[in-house]
Short mmCIF file of C-alpha atoms in Angstrom, two decimals:
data_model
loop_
_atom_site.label_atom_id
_atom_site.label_comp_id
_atom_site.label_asym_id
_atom_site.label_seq_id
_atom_site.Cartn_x
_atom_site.Cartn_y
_atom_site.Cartn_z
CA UNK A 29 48.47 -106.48 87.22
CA UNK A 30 45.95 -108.78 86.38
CA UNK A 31 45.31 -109.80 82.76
CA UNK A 32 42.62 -111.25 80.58
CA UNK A 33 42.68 -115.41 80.93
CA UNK A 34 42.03 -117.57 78.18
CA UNK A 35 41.65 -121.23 78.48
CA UNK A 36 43.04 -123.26 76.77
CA UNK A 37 45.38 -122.13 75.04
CA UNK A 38 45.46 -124.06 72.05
CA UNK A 39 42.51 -126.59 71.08
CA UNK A 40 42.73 -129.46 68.29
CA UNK A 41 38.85 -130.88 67.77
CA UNK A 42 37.15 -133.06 65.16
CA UNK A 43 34.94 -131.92 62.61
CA UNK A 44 31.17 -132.02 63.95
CA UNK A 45 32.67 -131.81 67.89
CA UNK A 46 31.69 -129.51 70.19
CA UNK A 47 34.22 -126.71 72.02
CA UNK A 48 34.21 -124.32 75.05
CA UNK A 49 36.26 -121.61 75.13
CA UNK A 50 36.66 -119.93 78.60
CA UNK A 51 37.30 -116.43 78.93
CA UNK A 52 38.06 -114.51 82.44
CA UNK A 53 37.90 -110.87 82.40
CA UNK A 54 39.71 -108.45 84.78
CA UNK A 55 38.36 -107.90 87.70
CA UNK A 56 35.43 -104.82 87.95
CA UNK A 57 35.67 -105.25 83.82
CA UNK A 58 31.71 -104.90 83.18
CA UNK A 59 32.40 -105.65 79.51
CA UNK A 60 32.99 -109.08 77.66
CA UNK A 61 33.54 -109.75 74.20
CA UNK A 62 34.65 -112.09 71.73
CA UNK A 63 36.49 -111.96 68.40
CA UNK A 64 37.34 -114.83 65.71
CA UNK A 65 40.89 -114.06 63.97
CA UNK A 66 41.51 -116.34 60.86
CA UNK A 67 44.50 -116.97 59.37
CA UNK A 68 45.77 -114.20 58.03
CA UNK A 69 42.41 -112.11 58.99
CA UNK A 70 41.90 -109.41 61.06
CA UNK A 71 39.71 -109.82 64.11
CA UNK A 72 36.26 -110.25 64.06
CA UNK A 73 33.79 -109.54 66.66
CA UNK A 74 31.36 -112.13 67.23
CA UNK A 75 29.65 -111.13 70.70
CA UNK A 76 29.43 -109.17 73.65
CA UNK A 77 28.32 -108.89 76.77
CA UNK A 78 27.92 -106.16 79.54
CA UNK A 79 26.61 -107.12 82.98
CA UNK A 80 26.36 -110.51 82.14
CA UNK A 81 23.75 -109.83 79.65
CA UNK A 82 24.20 -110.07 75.99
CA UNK A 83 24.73 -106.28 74.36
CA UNK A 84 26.25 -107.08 70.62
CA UNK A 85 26.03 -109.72 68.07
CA UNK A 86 28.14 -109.46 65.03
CA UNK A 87 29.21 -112.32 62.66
CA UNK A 88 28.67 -115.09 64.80
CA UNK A 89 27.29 -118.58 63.49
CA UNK A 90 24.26 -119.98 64.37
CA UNK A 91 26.33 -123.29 65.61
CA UNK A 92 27.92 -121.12 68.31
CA UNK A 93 26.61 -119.53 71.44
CA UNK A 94 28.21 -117.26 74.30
CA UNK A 95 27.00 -116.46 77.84
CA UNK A 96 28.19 -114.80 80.88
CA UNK A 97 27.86 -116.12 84.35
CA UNK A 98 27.82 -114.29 87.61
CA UNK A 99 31.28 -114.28 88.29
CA UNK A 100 31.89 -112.40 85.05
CA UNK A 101 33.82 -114.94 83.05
CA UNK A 102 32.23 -115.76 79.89
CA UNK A 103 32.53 -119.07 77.84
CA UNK A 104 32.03 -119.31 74.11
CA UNK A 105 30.27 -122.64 73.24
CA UNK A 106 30.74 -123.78 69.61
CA UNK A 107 29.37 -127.07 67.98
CA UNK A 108 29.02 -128.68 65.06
CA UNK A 109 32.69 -127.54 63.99
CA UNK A 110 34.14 -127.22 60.60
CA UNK A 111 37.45 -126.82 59.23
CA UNK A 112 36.45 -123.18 58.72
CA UNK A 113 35.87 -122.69 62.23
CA UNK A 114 39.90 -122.90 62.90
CA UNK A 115 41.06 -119.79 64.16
CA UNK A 116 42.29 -117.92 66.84
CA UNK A 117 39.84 -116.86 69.41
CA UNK A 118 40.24 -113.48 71.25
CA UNK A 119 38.19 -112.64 74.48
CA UNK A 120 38.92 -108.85 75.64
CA UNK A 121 37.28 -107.06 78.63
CA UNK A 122 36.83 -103.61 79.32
CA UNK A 123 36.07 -101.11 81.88
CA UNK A 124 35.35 -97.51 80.34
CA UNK A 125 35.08 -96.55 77.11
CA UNK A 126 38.57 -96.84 76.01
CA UNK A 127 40.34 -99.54 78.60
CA UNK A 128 40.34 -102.44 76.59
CA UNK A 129 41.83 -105.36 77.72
CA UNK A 130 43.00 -108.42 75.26
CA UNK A 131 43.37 -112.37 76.28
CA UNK A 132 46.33 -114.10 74.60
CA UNK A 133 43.76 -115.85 72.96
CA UNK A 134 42.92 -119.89 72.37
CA UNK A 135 43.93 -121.18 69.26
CA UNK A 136 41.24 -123.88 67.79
CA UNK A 137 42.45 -125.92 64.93
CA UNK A 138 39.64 -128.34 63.56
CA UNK A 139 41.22 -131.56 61.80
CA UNK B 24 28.84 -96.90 61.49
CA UNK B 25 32.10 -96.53 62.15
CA UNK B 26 35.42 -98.45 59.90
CA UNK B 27 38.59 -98.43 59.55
CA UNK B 28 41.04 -98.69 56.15
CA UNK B 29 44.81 -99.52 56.31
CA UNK B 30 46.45 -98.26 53.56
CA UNK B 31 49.31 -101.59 52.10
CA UNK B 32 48.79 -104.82 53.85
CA UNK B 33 52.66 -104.98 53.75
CA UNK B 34 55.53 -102.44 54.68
CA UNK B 35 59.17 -103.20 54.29
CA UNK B 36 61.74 -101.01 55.70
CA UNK B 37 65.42 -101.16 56.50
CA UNK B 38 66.72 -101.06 60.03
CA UNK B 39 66.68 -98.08 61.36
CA UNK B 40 64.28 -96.35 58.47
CA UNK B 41 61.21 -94.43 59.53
CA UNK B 42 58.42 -96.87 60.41
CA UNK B 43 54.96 -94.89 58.33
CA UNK B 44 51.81 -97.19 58.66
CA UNK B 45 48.91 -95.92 57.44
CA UNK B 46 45.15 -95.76 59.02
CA UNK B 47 41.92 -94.03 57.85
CA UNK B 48 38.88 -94.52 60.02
CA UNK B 49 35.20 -93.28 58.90
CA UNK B 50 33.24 -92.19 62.21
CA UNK B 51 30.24 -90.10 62.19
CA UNK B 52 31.34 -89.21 65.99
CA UNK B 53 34.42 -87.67 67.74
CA UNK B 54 36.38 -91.55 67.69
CA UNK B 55 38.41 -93.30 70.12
CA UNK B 56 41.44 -94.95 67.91
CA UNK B 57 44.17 -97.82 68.78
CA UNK B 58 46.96 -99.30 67.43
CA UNK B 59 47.72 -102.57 68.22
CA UNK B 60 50.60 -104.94 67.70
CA UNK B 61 50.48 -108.66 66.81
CA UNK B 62 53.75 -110.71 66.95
CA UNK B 63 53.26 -114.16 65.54
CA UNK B 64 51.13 -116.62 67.50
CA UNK B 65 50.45 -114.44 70.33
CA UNK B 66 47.53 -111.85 71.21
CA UNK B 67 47.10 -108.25 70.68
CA UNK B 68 49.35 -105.85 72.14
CA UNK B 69 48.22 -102.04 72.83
CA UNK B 70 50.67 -99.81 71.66
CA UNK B 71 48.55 -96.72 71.97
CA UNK B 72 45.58 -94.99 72.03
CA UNK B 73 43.55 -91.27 71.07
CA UNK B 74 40.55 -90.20 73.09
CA UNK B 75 40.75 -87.07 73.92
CA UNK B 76 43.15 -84.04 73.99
CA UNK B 77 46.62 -84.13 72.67
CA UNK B 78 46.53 -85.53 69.00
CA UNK B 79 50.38 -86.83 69.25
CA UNK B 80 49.77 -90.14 71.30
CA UNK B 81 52.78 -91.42 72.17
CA UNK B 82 53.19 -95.35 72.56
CA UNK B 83 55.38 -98.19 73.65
CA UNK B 84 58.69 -99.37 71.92
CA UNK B 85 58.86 -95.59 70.57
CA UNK B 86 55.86 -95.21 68.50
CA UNK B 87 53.55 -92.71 67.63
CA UNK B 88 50.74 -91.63 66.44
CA UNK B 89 49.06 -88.24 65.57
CA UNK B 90 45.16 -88.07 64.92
CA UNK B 91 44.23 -85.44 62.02
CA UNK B 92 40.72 -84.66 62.27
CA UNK B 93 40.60 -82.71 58.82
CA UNK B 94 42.39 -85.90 57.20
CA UNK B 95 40.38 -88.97 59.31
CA UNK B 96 43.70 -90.50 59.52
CA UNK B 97 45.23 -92.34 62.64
CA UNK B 98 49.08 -93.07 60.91
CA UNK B 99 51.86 -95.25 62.81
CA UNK B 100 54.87 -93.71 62.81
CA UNK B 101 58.03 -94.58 64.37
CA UNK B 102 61.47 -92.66 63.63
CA UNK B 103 64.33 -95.52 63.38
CA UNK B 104 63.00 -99.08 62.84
CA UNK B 105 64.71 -102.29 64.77
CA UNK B 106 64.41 -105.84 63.45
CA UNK B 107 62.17 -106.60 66.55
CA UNK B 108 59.64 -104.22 65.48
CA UNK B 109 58.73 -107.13 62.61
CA UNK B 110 55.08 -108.02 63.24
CA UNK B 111 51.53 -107.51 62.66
CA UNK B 112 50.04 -104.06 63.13
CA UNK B 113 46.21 -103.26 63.13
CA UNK B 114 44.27 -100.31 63.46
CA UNK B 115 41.16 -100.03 65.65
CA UNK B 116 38.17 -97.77 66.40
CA UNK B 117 35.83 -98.17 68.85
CA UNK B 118 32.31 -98.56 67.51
CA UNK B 119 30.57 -96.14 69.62
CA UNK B 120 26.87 -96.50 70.00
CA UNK B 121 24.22 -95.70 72.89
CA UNK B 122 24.59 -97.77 75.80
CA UNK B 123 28.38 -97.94 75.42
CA UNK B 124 28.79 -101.68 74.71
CA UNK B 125 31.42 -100.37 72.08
CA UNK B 126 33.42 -102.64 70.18
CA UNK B 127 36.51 -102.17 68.27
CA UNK B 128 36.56 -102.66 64.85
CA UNK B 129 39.69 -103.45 63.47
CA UNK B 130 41.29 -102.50 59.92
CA UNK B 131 43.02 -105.72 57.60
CA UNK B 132 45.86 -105.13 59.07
CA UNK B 133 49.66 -104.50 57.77
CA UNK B 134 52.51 -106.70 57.90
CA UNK B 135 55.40 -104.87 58.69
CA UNK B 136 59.42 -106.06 57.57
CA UNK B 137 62.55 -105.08 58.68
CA UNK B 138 65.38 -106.21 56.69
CA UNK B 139 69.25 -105.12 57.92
#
């Protein structure tokens, strides 16, 4: 079965570089979102979207920005970086209200 | 809103001990709970799931979980441990709102050991 793709897998940027982090859902998954895992953190949502439109925000910096295109994979845009922003990087889709689907997520380490 | 508390952000158990993690979720609505598993340097796994009906879920790699309504607990259980069940487990609820955009919220988290 098809699964949640994350690209890349594993990112090394510069402070004050930018980032894209790609994210394709399943298939007929209507539901995006995003969540930031730090080191030895649990996951945090940043942002979602449903229907290519944005329908959550949680803890997500100012620096960063998400969108959804009309194929349905999304693509988290982050700039400025800082160490801090090292982390793994979770996209999960889903397609009723309890099929959720998790990416094996892009790892972003900021030197 | 809706959280979730894990109860000792690490568990250490002998091989082939019962496996007891504990969750407590807050929900002002009937909640949709997860557990899922996190070996090092991958992505989350689901090992289960409550919606609806039955309160014993039963998961993969023989776990299981049973929802208690009158308790707002969600525990892990699984009866004989094995050195590959060493990982990271969290415990999730799905932040249920109008429109349905819900997304999980996820406890701390608990480290679980298994030592021969």
């Amino acid at each position: 079965a098809a699964g949640v793709i994350q690209s890349p897998r594993h990112l090394i940027k510069e402070k004050r570089e930018t980032a894209t982090l790609k994210c394709y859902p399943i298939p007929r998954h209507d539901t995006v979102y995003w969540y930031q895992q730090g080191p030895g953190q649990d996951p945090q949502f940043l942002i979602s979207f449903y229907e290519k439109m944005q329908s959550d925000k949680g803890s997500i910096p100012d620096r960063f920005s998400a969108q959804q295109f009309s194929d349905y994979h999304s693509e988290l845009n982050m700039s400025s970086l800082e160490l801090g922003d090292s982390a793994l990087y979770f996209c999960a889709s889903r397609s009723n209200p309890y099929g959720y689907t998790f990416g094996s997520g892009t790892r972003l380490t900021v030197v | 809103a809706q959280s979730v508390t894990q109860l000792g952000s690490h568990v250490s158990v002998s091989e082939g001990a019962l496996v007891l993690l504990r969750c407590n979720y807050s929900s002002s609505v009937p909640p949709y709970l997860f557990w899922y598993v996190q070996y090092p340097n991958q992505g989350l796994q689901l090992l289960l799931k409550y919606t609806t009906g039955a309160t014993l879920v039963k998961g993969i790699n023989g776990f299981e979980a049973e929802f208690k309504k009158s308790e707002t607990s969600f525990h892990l259980t699984k009866p004989s441990a094995h050195m590959s069940d060493a990982a990271e487990y969290f415990c999730a609820v799905s932040d249920q709102k109008s429109g349905g955009y819900n997304k999980l919220i996820f406890g701390a988290g608990t480290r679980l050991a298994v030592h021969p």
